[in-house]
CSV table of C-alpha atoms in Angstrom, one decimal:
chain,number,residue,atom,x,y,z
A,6,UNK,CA,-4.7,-5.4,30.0
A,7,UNK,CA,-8.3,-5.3,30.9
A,8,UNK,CA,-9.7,-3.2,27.8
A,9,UNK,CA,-9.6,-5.6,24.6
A,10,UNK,CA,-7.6,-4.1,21.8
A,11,UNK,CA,-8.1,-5.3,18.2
A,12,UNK,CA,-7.2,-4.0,14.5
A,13,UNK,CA,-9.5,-2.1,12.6
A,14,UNK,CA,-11.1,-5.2,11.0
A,15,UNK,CA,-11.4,-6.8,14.4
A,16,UNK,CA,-10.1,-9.9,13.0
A,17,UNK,CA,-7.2,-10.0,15.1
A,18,UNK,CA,-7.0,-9.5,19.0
A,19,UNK,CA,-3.7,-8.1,20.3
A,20,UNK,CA,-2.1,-9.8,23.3
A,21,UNK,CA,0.9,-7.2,24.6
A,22,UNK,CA,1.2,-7.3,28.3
A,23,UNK,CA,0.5,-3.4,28.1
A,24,UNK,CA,0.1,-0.4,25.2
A,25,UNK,CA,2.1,2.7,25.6
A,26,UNK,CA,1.9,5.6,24.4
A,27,UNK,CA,5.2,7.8,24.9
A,28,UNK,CA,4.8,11.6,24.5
A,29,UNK,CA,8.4,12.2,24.5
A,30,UNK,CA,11.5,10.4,22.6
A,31,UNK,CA,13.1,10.2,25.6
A,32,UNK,CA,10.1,8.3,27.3
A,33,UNK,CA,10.0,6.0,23.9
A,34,UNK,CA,14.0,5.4,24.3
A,35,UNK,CA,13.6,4.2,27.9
A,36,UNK,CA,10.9,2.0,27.5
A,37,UNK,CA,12.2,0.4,24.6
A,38,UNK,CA,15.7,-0.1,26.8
A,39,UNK,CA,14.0,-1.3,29.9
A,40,UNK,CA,11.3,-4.0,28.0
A,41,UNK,CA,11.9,-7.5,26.6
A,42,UNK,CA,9.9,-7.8,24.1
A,43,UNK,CA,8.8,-4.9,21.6
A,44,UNK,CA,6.5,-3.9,18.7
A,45,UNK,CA,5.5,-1.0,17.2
A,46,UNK,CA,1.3,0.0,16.5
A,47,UNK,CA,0.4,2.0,13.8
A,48,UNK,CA,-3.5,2.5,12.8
A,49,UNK,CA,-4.3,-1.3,13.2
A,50,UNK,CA,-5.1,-1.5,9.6
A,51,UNK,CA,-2.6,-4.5,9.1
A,52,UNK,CA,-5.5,-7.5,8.6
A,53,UNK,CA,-2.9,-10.1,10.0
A,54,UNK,CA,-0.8,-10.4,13.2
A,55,UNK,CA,2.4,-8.4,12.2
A,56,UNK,CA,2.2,-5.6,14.5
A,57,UNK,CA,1.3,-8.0,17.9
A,58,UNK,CA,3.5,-9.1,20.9
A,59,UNK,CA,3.2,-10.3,24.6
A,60,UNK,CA,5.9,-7.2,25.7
A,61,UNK,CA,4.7,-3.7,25.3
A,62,UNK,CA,2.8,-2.7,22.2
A,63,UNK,CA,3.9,1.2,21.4
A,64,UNK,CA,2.1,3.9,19.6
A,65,UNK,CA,4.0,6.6,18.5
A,66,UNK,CA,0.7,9.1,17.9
A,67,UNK,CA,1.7,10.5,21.2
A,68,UNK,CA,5.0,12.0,20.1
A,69,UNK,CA,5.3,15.7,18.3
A,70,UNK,CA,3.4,15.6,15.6
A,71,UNK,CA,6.5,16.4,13.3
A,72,UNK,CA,6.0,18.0,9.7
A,73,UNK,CA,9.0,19.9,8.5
A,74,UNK,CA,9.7,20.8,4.6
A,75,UNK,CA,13.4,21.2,4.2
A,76,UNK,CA,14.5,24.2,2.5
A,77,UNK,CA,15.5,22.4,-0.4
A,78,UNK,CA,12.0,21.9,-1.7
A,79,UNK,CA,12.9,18.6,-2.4
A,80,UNK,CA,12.1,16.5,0.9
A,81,UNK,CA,9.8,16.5,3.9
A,82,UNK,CA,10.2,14.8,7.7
A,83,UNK,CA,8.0,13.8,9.1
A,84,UNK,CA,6.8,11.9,12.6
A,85,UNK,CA,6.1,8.5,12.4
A,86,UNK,CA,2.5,8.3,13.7
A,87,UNK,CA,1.2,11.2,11.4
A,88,UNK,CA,-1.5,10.0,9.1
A,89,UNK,CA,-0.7,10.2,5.4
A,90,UNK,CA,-3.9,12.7,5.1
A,91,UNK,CA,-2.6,14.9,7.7
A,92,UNK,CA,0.8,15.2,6.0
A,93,UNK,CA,-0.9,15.5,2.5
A,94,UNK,CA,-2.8,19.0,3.7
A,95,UNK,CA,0.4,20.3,5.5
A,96,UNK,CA,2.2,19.2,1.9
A,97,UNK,CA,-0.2,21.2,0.1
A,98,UNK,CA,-0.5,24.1,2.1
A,99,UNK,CA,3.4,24.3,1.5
A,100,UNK,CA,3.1,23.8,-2.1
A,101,UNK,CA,4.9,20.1,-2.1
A,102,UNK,CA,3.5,17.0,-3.0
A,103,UNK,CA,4.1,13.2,-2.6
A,104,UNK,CA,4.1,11.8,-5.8
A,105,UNK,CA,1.4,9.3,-5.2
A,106,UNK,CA,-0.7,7.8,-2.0
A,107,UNK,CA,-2.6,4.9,-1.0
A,108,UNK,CA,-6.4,4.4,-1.6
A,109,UNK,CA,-7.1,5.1,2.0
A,110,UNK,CA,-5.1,8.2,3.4
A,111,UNK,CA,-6.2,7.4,7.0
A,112,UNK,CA,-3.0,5.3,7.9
A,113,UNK,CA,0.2,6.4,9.2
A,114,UNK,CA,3.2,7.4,7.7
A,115,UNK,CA,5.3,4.8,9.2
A,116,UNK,CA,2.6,2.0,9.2
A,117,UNK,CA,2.6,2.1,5.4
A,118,UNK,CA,6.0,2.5,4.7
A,119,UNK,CA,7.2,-0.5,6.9
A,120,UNK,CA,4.7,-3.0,4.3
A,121,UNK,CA,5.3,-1.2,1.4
A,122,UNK,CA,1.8,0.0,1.1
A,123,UNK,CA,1.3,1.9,-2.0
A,124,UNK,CA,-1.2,3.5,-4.9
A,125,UNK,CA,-1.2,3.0,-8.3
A,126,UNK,CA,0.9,4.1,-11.7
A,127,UNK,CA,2.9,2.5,-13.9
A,128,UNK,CA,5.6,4.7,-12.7
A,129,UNK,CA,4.8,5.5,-9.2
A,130,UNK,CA,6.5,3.5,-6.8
A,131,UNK,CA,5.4,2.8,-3.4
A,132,UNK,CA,5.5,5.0,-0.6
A,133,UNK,CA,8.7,3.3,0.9
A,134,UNK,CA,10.1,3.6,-2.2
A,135,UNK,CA,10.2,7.3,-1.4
A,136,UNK,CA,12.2,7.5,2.0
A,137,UNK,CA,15.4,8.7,1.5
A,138,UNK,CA,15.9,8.5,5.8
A,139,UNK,CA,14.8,7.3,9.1
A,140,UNK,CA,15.1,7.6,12.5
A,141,UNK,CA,14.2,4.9,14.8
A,142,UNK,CA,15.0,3.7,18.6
A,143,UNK,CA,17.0,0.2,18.5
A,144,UNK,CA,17.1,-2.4,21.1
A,145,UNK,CA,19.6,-0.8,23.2
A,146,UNK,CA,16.8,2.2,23.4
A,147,UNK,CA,19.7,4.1,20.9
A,148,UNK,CA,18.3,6.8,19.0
A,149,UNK,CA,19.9,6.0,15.3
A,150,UNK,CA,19.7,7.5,11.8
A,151,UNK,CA,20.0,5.8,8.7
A,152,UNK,CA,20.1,7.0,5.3
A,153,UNK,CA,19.3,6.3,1.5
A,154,UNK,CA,23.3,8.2,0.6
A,155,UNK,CA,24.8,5.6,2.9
A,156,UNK,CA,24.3,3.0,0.9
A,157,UNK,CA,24.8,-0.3,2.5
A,158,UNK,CA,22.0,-2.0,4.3
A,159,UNK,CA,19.8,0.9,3.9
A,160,UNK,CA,17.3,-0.5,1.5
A,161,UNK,CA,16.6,-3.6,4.1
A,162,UNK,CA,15.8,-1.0,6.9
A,163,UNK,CA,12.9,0.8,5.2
A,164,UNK,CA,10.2,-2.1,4.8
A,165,UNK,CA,11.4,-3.9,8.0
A,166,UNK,CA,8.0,-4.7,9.5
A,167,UNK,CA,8.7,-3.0,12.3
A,168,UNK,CA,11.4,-6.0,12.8
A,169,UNK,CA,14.5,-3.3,13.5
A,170,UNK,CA,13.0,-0.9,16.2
A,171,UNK,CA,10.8,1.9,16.3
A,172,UNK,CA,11.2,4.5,13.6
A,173,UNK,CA,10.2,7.9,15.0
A,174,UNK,CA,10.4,9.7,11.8
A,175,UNK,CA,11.0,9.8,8.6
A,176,UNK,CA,12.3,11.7,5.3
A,177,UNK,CA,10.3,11.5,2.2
A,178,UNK,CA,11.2,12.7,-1.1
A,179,UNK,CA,8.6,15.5,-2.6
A,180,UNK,CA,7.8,17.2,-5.7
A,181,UNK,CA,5.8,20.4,-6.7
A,182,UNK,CA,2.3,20.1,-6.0
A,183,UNK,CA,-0.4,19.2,-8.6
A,184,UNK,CA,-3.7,18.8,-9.7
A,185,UNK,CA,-5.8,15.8,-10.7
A,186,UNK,CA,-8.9,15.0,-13.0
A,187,UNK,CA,-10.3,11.8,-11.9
A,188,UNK,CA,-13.0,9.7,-14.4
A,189,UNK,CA,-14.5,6.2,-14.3
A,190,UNK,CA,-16.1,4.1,-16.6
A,191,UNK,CA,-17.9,1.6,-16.3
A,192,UNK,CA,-18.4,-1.7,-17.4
A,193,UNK,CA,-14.7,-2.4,-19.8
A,194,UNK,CA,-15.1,-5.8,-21.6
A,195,UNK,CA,-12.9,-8.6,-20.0
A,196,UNK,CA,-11.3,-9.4,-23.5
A,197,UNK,CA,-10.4,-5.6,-23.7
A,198,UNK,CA,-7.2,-6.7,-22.1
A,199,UNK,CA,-5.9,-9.6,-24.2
A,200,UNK,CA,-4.3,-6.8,-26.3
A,201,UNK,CA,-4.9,-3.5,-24.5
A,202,UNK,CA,-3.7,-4.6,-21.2
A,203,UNK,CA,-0.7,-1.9,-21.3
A,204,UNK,CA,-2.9,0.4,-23.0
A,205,UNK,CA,-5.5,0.1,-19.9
A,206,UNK,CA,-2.8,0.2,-17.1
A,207,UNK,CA,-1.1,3.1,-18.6
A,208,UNK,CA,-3.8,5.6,-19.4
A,209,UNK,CA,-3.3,8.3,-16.6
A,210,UNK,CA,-1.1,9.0,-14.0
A,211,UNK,CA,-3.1,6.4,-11.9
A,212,UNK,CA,-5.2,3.7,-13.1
A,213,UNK,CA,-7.2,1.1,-10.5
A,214,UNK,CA,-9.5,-1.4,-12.3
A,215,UNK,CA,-12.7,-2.7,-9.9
A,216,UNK,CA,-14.1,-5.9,-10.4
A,217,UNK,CA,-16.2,-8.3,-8.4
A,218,UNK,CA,-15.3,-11.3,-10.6
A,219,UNK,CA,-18.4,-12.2,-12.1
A,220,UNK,CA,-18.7,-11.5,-15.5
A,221,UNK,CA,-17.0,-10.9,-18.5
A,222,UNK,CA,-16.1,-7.5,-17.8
A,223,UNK,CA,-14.4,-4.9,-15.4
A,224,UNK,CA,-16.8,-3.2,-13.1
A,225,UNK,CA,-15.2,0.3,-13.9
A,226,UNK,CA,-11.7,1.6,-14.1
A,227,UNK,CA,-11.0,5.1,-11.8
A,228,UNK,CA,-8.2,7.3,-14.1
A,229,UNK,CA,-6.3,9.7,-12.5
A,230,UNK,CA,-5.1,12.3,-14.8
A,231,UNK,CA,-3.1,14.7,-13.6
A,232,UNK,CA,-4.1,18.6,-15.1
A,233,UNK,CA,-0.9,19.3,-16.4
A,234,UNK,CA,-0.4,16.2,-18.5
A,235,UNK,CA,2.4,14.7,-17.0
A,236,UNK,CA,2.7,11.0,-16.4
A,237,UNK,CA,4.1,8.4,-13.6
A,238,UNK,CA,5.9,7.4,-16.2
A,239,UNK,CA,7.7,10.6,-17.6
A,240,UNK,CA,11.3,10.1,-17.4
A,241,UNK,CA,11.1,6.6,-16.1
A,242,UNK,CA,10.9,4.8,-19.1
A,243,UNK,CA,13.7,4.1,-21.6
A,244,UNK,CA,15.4,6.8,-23.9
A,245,UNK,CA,13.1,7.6,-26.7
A,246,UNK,CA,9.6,5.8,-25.8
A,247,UNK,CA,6.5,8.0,-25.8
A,248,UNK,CA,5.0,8.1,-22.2
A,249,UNK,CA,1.4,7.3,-21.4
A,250,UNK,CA,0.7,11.3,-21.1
A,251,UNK,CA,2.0,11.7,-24.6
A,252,UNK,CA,-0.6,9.2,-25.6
A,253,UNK,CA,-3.5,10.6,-23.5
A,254,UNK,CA,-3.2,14.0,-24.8
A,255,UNK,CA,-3.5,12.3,-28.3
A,256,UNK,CA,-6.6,10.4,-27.3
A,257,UNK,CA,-4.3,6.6,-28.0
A,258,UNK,CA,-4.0,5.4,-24.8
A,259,UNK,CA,-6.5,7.6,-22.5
A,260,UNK,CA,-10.2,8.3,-23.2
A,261,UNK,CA,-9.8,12.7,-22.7
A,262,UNK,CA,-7.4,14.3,-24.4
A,263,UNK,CA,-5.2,17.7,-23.4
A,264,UNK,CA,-8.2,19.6,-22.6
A,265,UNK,CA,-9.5,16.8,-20.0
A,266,UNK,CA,-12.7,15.9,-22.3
A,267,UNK,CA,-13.7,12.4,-21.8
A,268,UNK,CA,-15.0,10.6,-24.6
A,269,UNK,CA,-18.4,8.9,-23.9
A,270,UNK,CA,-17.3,5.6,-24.6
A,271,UNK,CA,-13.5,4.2,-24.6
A,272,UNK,CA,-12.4,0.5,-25.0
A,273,UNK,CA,-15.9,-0.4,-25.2
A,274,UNK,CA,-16.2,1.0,-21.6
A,275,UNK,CA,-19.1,3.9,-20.8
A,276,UNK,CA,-18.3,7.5,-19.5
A,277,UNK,CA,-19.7,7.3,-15.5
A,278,UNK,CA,-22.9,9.9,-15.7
A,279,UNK,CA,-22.4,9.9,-12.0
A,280,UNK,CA,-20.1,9.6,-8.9
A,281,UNK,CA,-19.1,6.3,-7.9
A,282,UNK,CA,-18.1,4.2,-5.1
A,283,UNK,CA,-16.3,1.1,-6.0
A,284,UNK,CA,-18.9,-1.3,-4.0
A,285,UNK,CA,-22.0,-0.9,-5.6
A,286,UNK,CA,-24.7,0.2,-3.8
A,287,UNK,CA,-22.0,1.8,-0.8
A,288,UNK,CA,-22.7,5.9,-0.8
A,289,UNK,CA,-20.6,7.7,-3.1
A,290,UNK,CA,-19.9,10.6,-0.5
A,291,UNK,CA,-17.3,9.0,1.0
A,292,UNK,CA,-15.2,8.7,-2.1
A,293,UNK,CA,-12.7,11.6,-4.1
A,294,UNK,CA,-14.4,13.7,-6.5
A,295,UNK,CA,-15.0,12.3,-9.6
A,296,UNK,CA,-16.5,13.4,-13.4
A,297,UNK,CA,-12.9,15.4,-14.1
A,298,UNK,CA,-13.7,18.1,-11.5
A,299,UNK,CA,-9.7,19.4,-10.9
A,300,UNK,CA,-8.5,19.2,-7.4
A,301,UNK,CA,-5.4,19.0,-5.5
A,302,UNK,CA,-3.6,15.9,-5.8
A,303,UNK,CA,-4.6,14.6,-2.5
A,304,UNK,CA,-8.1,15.2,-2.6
A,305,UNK,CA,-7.8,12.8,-5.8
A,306,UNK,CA,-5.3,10.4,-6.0
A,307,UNK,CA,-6.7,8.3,-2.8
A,308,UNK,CA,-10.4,6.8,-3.5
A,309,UNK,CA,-11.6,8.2,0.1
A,310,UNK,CA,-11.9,11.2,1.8
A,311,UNK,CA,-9.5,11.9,4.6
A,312,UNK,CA,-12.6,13.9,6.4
A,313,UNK,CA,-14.7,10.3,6.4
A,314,UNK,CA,-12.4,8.4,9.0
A,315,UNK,CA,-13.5,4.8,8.7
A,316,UNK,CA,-14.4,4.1,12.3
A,317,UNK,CA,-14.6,0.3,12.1
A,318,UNK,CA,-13.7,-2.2,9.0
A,319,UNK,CA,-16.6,-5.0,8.0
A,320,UNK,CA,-14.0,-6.6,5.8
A,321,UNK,CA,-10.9,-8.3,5.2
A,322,UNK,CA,-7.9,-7.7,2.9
A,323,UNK,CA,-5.5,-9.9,0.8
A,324,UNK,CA,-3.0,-8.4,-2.1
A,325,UNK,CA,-1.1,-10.5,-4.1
A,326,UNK,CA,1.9,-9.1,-6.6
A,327,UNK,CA,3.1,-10.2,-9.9
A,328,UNK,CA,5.7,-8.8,-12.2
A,329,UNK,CA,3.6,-6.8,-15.0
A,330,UNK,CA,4.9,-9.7,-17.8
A,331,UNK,CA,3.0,-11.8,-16.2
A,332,UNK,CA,-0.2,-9.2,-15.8
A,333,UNK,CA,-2.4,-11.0,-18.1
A,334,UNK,CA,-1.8,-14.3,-17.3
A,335,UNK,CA,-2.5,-13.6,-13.6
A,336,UNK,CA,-5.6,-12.0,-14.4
A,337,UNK,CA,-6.8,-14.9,-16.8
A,338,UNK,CA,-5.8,-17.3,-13.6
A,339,UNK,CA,-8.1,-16.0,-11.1
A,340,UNK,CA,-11.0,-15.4,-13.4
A,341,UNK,CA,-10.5,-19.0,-13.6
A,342,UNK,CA,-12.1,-19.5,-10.1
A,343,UNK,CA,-14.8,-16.8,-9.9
A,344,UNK,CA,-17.2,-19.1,-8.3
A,345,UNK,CA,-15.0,-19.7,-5.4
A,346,UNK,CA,-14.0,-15.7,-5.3
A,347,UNK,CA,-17.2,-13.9,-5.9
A,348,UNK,CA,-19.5,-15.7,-2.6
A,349,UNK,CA,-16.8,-14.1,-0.1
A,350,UNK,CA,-15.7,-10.9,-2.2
A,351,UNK,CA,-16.6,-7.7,-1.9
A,352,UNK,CA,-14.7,-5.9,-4.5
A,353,UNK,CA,-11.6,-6.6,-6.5
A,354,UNK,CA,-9.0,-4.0,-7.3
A,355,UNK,CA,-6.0,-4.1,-10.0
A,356,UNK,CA,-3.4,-1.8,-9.7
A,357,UNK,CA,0.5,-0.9,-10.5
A,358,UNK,CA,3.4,-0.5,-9.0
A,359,UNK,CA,7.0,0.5,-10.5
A,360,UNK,CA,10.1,-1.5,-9.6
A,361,UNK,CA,11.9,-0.6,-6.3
A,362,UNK,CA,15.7,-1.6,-4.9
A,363,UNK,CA,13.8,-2.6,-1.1
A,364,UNK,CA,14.9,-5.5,0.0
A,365,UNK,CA,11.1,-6.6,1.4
A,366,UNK,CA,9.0,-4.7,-1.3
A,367,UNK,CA,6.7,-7.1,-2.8
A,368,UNK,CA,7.9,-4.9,-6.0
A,369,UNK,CA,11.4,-5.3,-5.1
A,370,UNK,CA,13.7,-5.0,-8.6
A,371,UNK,CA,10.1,-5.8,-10.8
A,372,UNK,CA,7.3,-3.4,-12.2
A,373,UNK,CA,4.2,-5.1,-10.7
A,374,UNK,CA,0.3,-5.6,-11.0
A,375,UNK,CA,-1.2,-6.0,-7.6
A,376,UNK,CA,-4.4,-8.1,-7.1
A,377,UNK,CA,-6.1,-6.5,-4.2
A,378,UNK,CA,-9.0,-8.6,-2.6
A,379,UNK,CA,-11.6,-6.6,-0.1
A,380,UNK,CA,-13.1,-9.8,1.3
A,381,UNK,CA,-16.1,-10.6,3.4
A,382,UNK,CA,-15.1,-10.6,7.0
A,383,UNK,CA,-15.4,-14.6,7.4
A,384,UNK,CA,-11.6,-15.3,8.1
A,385,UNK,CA,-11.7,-18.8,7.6
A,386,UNK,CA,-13.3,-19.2,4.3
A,387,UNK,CA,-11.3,-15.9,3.3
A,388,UNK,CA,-8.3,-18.1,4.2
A,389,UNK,CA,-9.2,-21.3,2.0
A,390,UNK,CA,-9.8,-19.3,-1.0
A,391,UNK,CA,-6.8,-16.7,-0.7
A,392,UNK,CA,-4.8,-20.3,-0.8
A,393,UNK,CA,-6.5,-21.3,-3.6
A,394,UNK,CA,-5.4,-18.2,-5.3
A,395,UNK,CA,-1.8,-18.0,-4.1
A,396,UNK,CA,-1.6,-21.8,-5.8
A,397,UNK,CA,-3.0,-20.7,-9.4
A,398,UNK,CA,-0.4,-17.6,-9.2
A,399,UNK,CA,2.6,-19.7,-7.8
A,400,UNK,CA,3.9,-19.8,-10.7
A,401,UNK,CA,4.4,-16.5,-11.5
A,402,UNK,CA,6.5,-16.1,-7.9
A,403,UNK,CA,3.4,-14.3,-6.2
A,404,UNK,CA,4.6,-11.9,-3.4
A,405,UNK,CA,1.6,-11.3,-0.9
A,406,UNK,CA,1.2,-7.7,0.6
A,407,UNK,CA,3.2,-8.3,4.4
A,408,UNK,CA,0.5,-6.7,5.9
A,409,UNK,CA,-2.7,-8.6,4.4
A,410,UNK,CA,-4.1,-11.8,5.2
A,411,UNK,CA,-2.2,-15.1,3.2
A,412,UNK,CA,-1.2,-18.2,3.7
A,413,UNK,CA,2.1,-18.8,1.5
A,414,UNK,CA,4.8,-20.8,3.3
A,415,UNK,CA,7.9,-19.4,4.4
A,416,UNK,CA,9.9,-21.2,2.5
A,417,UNK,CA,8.2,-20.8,-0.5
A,418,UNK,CA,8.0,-16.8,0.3
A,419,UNK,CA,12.0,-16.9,1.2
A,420,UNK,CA,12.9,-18.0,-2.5
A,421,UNK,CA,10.8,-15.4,-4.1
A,422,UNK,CA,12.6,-12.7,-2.4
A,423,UNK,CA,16.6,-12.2,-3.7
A,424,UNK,CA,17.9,-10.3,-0.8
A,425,UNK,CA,15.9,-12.3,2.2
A,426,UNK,CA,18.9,-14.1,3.6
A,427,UNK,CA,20.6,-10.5,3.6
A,428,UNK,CA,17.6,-9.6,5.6
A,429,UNK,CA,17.7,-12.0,8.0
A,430,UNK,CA,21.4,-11.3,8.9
A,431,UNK,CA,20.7,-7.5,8.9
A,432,UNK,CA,18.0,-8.8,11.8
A,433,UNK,CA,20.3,-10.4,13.5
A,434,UNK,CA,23.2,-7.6,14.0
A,435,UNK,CA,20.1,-5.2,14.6
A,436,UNK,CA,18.7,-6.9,17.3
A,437,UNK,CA,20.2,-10.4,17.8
A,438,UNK,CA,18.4,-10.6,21.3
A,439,UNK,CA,15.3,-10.9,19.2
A,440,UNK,CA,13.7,-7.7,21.4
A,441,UNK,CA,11.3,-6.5,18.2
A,442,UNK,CA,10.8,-10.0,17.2
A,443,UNK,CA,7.2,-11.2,17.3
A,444,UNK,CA,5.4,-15.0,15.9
A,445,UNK,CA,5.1,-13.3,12.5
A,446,UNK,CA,8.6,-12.8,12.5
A,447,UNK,CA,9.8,-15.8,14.1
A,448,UNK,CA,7.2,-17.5,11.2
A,449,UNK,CA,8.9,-15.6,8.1
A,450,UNK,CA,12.3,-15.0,9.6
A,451,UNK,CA,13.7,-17.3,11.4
A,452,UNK,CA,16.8,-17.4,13.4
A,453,UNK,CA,19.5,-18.5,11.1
């Protein structure tokens, strides 16, 4: 390659001895039969080296651009380099939904799904948690479909890391489209959450707290509410416990009730009297409608605007996951080093994630809090203090976000995940020539 090709961040440099860009399935099947060496490109908005290789690097944005409700009203397919925001509209347009989306709905379907990128609810999983199929070309450039009613390995082929072959498609569950009210206030006292941390987390559909770490107090917390009052958590909890919607309407656990009016003040927090963006100072046009205007849910349940495509990214990304017992003390922990944090942070973002059966999923079999760092882009002092933090929150089995930059060791990573030695057998029947393997891979997963 003579053209330099890097991630969105620019942090990482991609080294494949070509990229390709099949337009046909049968053009994807033959390269992938015919090369030695394999790995799948999504958007580039991975921050570490998961997605590079020295064979052929393939983008699947050439092929159909596949969108195709099933009659059943109950799942979509669709192709595996659509971009979440693209699928959203179509979703809409059709009256469907996916439950919940990721901050930034520029990504593609497939991208997100293999790292188990995800949004925020106490009850909304991640997206992967949502595939209930998916089709994907194996090492023998086999076209093969796999699915959720199989059973079996199934739940160690959805977040694979592309480490399997190249998924061309896949099946997502939906529901009934909906509309959201989105608030945020501003400025929620630190010790709020010594004994309202629950409260806090579960106070609309979608909660995200912002901080930047330096002071006694969270920057502002962005509440999703969706209109008609239902919650993440409706249905998921256990028999007989009110849901966070049931408290919201009765003004307990959310600051509007029924009608969507916010109260002024809440938790000791301040109503926003304007839009917001969750950097201060960064223009507030480039973020989802705020101040409880009603809109469809994917015109509110990311932060950004689909219509603002970020063209390049001055920043670097780490996410770590905890199970939500262990919420509070893993806050306390890393507001124990703000003045290593705050001099390469940006912003801070909290946020939940319900427990999944995926064998990868930082959330696998846990309900977690996810402690999402947008860093300065200065990789190596990102790196010391991300290690810093992964130490303090050892304890509490940290999983880091496959797709972000850390620094945990793979051993240490390996015990924290129950079904990991499954997953590295299920790597090597898939592919035991190691075609879709990668250094990341080889790093993480090892040949037994």
């Amino acid at each position: 390659m003579t053209e330099q090709l890097t991630n969105w961040a620019g942090n990482i440099t991609f080294r494949p001895e070509r990229l390709h860009r099949p337009e046909t399935l049968d053009e994807l099947r033959a390269l992938v039969a015919r090369s030695a060496r394999v790995r799948a490109l999504g958007t580039g908005h991975s921050f570490n080296t998961v997605a590079d290789t020295t064979g052929a690097l393939v983008s699947t944005g050439g092929l159909p651009a596949r969108i195709e409700p099933h009659p059943d009203g109950r799942t979509v397919t669709v192709a595996a380099g659509v971009r979440l925001g693209e699928l959203a509209a179509r979703l809409q347009a059709a009256g469907y939904a996916l439950p919940n989306l990721p901050s930034l709905p520029h990504i593609s379907v497939a991208g997100a799904v293999a790292t188990a990128t995800h949004g925020s609810g106490v009850g909304n999983g991640n997206l992967a948690a949502g595939v209930s199929a998916l089709e994907l070309v194996t090492a023998d450039g086999d076209l093969v479909v796999v699915r959720r009613d199989d059973g079996g390995d199934f739940s160690g082929t959805v977040v694979a890391l592309g480490a399997l072959g190249v998924v061309t498609s896949l099946t997502l569950d939906v529901v009934p489209a909906f509309e959201v009210r989105q608030y945020v206030y501003d400025d929620l006292p630190l010790d709020r959450l010594a004994d309202g941390l629950e409260t806090v987390l579960g106070a609309a559909y979608s909660v995200s707290l912002f901080t930047d770490w330096t002071a006694d107090r969270i920057n502002q917390v962005w509440l999703k509410q969706r209109v008609d009052g239902r919650s993440a958590a409706d249905g998921a909890g256990p028999a007989g416990a009110a849901s966070p919607a049931d408290a919201f309407a009765a003004g307990a656990a959310g600051p509007a009730g029924a009608a969507g009016t916010p109260a002024p003040e809440w938790l000791g927090a301040k109503l926003a009297t304007g839009p917001r963006h969750p950097i201060a100072g960064m223009p507030t046009t480039y973020t989802t409608a705020q101040q409880g205007e009603p809109g469809p849910w994917h015109e509110r349940l990311p932060h950004f605007r689909m219509e603002f495509t970020p063209s390049s990214g001055e920043e670097l990304q780490s996410e770590y996951f905890v199970a939500r017992e262990h919420a509070l003390a893993a806050i306390e922990a890393v507001d124990g080093m703000r003045e290593r944090i705050a001099p390469v942070l940006q912003i801070s973002e909290l946020r939940t994630v319900a427990a999944d059966e995926l064998w990868l999923s930082p959330s696998h079999r846990r309900d977690s809090l996810a402690l999402h760092f947008t860093w300065l882009p200065d990789p190596a002092a990102v790196a010391e203090v991300a290690a810093e933090i992964e130490e303090r929150l050892a304890s509490y089995a940290v999983r880091p976000h496959w797709g972000k930059v850390f620094t945990v060791a793979p051993d240490r990573l390996a015990g924290r995940y129950e079904r990991y030695g499954d997953f590295v057998r299920l790597l090597g029947a898939w592919d035991p020539a190691g075609k879709f393997r990668n250094a990341f891979v080889d790093r993480y997963f090892p040949v037994a």
